[in-house]
Coordinates of C-alpha atoms in Angstrom, one line a residue:
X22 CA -6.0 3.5 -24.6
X23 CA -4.3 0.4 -23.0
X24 CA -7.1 1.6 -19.6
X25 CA -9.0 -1.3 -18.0
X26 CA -12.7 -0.6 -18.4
X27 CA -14.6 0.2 -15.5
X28 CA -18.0 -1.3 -14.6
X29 CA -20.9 1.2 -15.0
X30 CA -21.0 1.1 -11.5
X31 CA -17.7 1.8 -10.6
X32 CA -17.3 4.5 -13.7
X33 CA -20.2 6.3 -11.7
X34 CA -18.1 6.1 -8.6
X35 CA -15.0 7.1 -10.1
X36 CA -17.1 10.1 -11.3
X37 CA -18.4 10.8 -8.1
X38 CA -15.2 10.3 -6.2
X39 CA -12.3 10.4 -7.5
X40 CA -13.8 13.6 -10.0
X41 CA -12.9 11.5 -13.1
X42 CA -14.3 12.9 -16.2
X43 CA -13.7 10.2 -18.9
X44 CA -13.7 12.6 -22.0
X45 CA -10.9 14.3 -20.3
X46 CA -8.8 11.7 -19.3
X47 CA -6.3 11.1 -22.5
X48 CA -5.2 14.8 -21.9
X49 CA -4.5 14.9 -18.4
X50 CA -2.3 11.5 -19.1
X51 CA -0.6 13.3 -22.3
X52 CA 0.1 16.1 -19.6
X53 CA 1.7 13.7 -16.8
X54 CA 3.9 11.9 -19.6
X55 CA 4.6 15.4 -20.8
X56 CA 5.6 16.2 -17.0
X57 CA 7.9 13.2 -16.2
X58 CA 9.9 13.5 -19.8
X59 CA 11.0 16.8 -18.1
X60 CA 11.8 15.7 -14.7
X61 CA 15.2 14.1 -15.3
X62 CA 15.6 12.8 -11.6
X63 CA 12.4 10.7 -12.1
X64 CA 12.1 7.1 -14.0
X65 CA 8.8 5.8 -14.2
X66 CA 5.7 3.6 -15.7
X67 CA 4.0 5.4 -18.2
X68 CA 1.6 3.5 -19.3
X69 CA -1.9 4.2 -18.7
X70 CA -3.5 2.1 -15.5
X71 CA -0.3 2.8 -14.3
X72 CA -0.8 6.6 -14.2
X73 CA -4.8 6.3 -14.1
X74 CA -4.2 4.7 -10.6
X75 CA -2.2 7.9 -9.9
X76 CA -4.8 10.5 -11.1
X77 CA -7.5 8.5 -9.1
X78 CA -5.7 8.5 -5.6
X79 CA -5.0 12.3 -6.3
X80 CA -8.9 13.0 -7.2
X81 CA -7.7 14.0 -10.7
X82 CA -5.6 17.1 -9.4
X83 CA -3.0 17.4 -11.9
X84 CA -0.7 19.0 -9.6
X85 CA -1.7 16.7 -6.5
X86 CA -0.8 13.5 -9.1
X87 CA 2.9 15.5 -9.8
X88 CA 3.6 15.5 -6.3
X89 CA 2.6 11.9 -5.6
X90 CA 4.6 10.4 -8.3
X91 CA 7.4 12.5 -7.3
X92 CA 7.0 10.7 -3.6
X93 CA 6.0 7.4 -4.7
X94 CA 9.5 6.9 -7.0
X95 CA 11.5 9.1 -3.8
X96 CA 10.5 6.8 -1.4
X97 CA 10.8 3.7 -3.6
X98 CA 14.5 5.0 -3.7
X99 CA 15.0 6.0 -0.1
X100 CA 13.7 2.4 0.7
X101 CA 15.7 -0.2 -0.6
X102 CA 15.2 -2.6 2.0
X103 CA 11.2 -2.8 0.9
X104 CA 12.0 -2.1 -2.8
X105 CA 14.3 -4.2 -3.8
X106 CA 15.0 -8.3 -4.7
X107 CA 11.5 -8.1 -5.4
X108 CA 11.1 -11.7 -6.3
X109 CA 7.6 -14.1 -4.9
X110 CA 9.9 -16.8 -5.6
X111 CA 12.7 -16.0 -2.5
X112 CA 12.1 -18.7 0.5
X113 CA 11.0 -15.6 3.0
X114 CA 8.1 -14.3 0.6
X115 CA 7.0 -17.7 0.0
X116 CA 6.4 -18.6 3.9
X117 CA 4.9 -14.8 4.1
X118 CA 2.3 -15.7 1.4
X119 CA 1.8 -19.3 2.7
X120 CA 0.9 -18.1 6.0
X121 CA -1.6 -15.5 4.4
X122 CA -0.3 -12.8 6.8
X123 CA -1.5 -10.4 4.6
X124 CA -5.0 -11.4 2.6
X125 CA -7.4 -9.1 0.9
X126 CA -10.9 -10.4 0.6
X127 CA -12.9 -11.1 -2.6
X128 CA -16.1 -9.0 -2.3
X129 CA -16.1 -5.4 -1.3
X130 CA -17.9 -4.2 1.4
X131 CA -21.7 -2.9 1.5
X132 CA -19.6 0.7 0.5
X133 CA -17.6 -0.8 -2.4
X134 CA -14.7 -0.7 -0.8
X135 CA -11.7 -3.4 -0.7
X136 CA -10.9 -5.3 3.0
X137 CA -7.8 -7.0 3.5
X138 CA -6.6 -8.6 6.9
X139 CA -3.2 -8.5 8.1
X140 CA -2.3 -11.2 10.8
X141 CA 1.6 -9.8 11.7
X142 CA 1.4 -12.5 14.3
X143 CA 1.6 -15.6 12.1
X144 CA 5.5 -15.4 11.2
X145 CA 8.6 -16.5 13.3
X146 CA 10.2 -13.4 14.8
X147 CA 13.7 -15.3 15.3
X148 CA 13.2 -16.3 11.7
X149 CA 11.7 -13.8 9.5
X150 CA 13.0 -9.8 9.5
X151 CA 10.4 -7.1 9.1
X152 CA 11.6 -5.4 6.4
X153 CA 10.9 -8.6 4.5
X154 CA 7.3 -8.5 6.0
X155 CA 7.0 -4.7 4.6
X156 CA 8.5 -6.0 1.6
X157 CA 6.1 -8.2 1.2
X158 CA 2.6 -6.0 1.9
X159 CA 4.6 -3.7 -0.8
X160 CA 4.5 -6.0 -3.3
X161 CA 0.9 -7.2 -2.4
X162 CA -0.4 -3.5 -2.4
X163 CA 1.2 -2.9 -5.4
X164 CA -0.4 -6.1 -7.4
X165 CA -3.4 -5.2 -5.9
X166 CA -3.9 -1.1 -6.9
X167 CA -2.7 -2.2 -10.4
X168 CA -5.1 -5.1 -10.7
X169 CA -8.1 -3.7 -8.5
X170 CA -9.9 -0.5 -9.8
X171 CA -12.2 -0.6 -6.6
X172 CA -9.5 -0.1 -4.2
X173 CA -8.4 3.2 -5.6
X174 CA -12.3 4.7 -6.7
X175 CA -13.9 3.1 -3.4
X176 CA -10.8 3.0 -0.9
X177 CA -9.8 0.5 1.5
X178 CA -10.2 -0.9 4.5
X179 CA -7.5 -2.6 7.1
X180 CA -8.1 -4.9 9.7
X181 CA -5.6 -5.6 11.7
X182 CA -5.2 -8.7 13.9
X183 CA -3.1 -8.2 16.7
X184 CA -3.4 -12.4 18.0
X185 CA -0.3 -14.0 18.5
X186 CA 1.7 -11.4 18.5
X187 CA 4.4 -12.0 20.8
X188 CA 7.5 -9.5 22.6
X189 CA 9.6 -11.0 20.1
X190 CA 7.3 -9.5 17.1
X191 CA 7.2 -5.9 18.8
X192 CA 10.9 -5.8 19.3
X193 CA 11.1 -5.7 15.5
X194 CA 10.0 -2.1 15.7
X195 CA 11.7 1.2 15.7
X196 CA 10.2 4.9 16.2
X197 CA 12.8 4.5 12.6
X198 CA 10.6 1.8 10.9
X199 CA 7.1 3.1 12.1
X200 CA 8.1 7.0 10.6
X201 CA 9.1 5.2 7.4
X202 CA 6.2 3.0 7.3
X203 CA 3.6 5.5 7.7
X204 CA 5.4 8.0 5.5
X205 CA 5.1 5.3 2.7
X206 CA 1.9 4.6 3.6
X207 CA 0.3 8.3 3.4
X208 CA 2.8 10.0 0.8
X209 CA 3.9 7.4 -1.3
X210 CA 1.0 5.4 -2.5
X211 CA -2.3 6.8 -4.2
X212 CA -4.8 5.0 -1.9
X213 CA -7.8 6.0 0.4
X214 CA -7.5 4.2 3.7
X215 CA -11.0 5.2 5.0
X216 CA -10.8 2.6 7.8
X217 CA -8.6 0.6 10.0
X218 CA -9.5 -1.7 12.4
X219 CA -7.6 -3.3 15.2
X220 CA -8.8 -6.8 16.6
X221 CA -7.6 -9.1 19.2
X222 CA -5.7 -6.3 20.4
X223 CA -2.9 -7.0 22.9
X224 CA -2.3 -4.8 25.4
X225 CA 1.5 -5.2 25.1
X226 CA 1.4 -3.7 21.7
X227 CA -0.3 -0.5 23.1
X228 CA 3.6 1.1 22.9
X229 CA 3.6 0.2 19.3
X230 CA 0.0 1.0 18.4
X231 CA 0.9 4.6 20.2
X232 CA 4.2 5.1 18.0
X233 CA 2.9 4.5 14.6
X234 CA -0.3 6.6 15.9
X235 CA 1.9 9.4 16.7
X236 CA 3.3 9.4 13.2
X237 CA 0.1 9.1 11.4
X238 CA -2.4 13.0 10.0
X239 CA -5.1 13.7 11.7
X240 CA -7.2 12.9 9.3
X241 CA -5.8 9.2 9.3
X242 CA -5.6 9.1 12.9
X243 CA -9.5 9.0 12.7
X244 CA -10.1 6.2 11.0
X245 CA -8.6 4.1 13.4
X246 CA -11.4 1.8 15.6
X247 CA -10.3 -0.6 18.1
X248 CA -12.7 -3.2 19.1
X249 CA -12.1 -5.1 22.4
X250 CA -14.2 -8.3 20.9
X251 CA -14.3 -9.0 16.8
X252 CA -18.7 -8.7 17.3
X253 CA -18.1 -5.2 17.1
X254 CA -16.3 -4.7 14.3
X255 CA -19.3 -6.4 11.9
X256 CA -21.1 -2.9 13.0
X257 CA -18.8 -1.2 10.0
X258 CA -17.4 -4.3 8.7
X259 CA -20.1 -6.8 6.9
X260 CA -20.1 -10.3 8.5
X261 CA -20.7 -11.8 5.4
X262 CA -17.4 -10.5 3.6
X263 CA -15.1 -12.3 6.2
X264 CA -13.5 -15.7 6.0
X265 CA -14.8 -18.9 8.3
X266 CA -12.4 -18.0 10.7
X267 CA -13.8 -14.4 11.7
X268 CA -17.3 -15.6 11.3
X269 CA -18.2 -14.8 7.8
X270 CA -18.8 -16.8 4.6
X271 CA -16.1 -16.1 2.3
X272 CA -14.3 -19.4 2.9
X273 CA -11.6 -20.3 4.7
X274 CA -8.6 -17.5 5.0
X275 CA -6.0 -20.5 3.8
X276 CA -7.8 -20.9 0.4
X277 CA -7.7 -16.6 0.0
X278 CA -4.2 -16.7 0.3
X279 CA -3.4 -19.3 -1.6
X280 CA -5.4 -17.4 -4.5
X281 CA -3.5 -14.3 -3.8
X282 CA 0.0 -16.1 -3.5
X283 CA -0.9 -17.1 -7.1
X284 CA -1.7 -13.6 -8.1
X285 CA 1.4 -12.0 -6.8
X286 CA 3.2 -15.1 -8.4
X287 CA 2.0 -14.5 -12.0
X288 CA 3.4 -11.0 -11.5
X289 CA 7.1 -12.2 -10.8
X290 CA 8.2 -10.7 -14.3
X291 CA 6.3 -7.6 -13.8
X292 CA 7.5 -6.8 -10.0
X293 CA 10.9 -7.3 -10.3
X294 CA 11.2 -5.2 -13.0
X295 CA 9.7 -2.6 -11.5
X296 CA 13.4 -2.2 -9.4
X297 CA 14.4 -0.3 -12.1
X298 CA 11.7 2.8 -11.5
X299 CA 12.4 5.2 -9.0
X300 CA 14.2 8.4 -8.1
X301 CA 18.2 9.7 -9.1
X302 CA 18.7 12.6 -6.4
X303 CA 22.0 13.6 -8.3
X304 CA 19.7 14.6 -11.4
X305 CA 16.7 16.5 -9.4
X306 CA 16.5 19.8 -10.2
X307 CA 17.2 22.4 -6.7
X308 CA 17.8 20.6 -3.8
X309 CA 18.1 17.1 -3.6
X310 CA 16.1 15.1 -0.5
X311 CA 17.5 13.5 2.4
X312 CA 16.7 11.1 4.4
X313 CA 16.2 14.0 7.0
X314 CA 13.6 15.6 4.4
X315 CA 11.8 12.4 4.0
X316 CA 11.5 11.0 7.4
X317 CA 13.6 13.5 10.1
X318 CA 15.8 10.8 11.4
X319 CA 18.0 12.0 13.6
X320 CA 21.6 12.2 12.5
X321 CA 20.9 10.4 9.0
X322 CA 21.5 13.8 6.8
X323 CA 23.1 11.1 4.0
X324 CA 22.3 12.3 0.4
X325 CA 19.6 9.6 -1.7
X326 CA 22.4 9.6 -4.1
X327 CA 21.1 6.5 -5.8
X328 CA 22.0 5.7 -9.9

């Protein structure tokens, strides 16, 4: 198989959490290819990290990993504003990824689990739209979960740095933008958030912070932390993980991003050709969805009739 090789460490955990038995796993992949050749509304990777990553998210529930490829190629579809001129070469991704406004960090945390920080506030609002900003954390999460076996086995964790975040960045948002953004978030991709944490949190943004909240499970809504100073945050995050700039000694957060700018660079080819994957509501078999299915937007019953 064409499968990245775990480390015996992380094959343990992939055991032990994500219920991954590795004498079983060329059948369960024959049976998702054998699934998507019969869904005829569906275009997708087939190839075996690709699907792997899939199986993984969904614990190795066959019918969980149906369902969540069925959402993930729906919503890449229903989304064309984060899923499309995919390229790390156009001007606006460039100043994203120069900026480092989304950075994962290089070493795991002490529960093996991948850290990124997002700093929304860095951009121009006059200058930069955010459906270019949630174009580009698309494309970073997806060169991440395809290049990263830890943050599917292990899970993530978000912090999120509210400093310099200005009126002009909230008035981006939309109760329309947060329902799409945490519909993506917790249908479409197969990751385990298992923390987020909110730093240098303004109290402006407590509208936004509510909205998003409001659109978020339960389950998710619990794994949110907000910490007044950044001192508390190194009781669940380890000091030592973090860049210079939040006290830690992974080096300074320009030189991250400049690796991961590189990264999502060498995967220009790869990215925009995933534009052609996604979902044809024409061909689905029964009902097709709607944006009203998908995210309940008031008076947006249009069919996803995408070719």
């Amino acid at each position: 198989m064409a499968l990245r090789k775990l480390t015996p460490e992380l094959e343990e955990l992939a055991k032990k959490e994500c219920n991954e038995e590795p004498a079983r796993l060329q059948q369960d992949l024959q049976h998702i290819r054998d699934w998507l050749a019969k869904q005829p509304h569906l275009k997708s990777r087939t190839d075996d990290q690709f699907l792997t990553m899939f199986l993984r998210g969904c614990k190795f529930s066959l019918e969980r990993t149906k369902a969540k490829l069925d959402m993930y190629h729906t919503l890449k579809t229903a989304l064309p504003e984060f899923y499309t001129n995919r390229d790390p070469m156009l001007p606006e991704i460039q100043h994203l990824m120069k900026l480092g406004v989304l950075v994962p960090l290089p070493e795991p945390d002490d529960q093996g689990r991948r850290v990124a920080i997002m700093r929304q506030g860095l951009y121009d609002p006059n200058k930069i739209k955010i459906q270019d900003v949630f174009k580009f954390n698309m494309m970073l999460m997806d060169v991440l979960l395809e290049e990263d076996d830890r943050s599917v086995i292990c899970g993530t964790v978000s912090i999120l740095d509210h400093d310099k975040m200005t009126m002009a960045h909230m008035m981006h948002f939309s109760p329309s933008l947060a329902k799409k953004g945490t519909t993506l978030f917790q249908e479409g991709y197969p990751i385990r958030p298992k923390a987020m944490h909110h730093i240098n949190f303004n109290s402006a943004f407590t509208a936004i912070f509510n909205m998003f909240k409001s659109f978020m499970k339960e389950k998710l809504q619990k794994r949110l932390h907000m910490h007044s100073g950044i001192e508390t945050m190194f009781e669940s995050v380890p000091k030592r993980i973090l860049p210079l700039e939040y006290g830690g000694e992974a080096g300074p957060i320009d030189k991250l991003a400049e690796e991961w700018k590189k990264k999502v660079e060498a995967r220009r080819d790869w990215l925009i050709e995933s534009e052609k994957y996604g979902c044809n509501e024409k061909k689905r078999p029964g009902k097709p969805k709607t944006h009203e299915d998908l995210f309940g937007l008031e008076g947006s019953f249009r069919q996803l009739n995408v070719d």
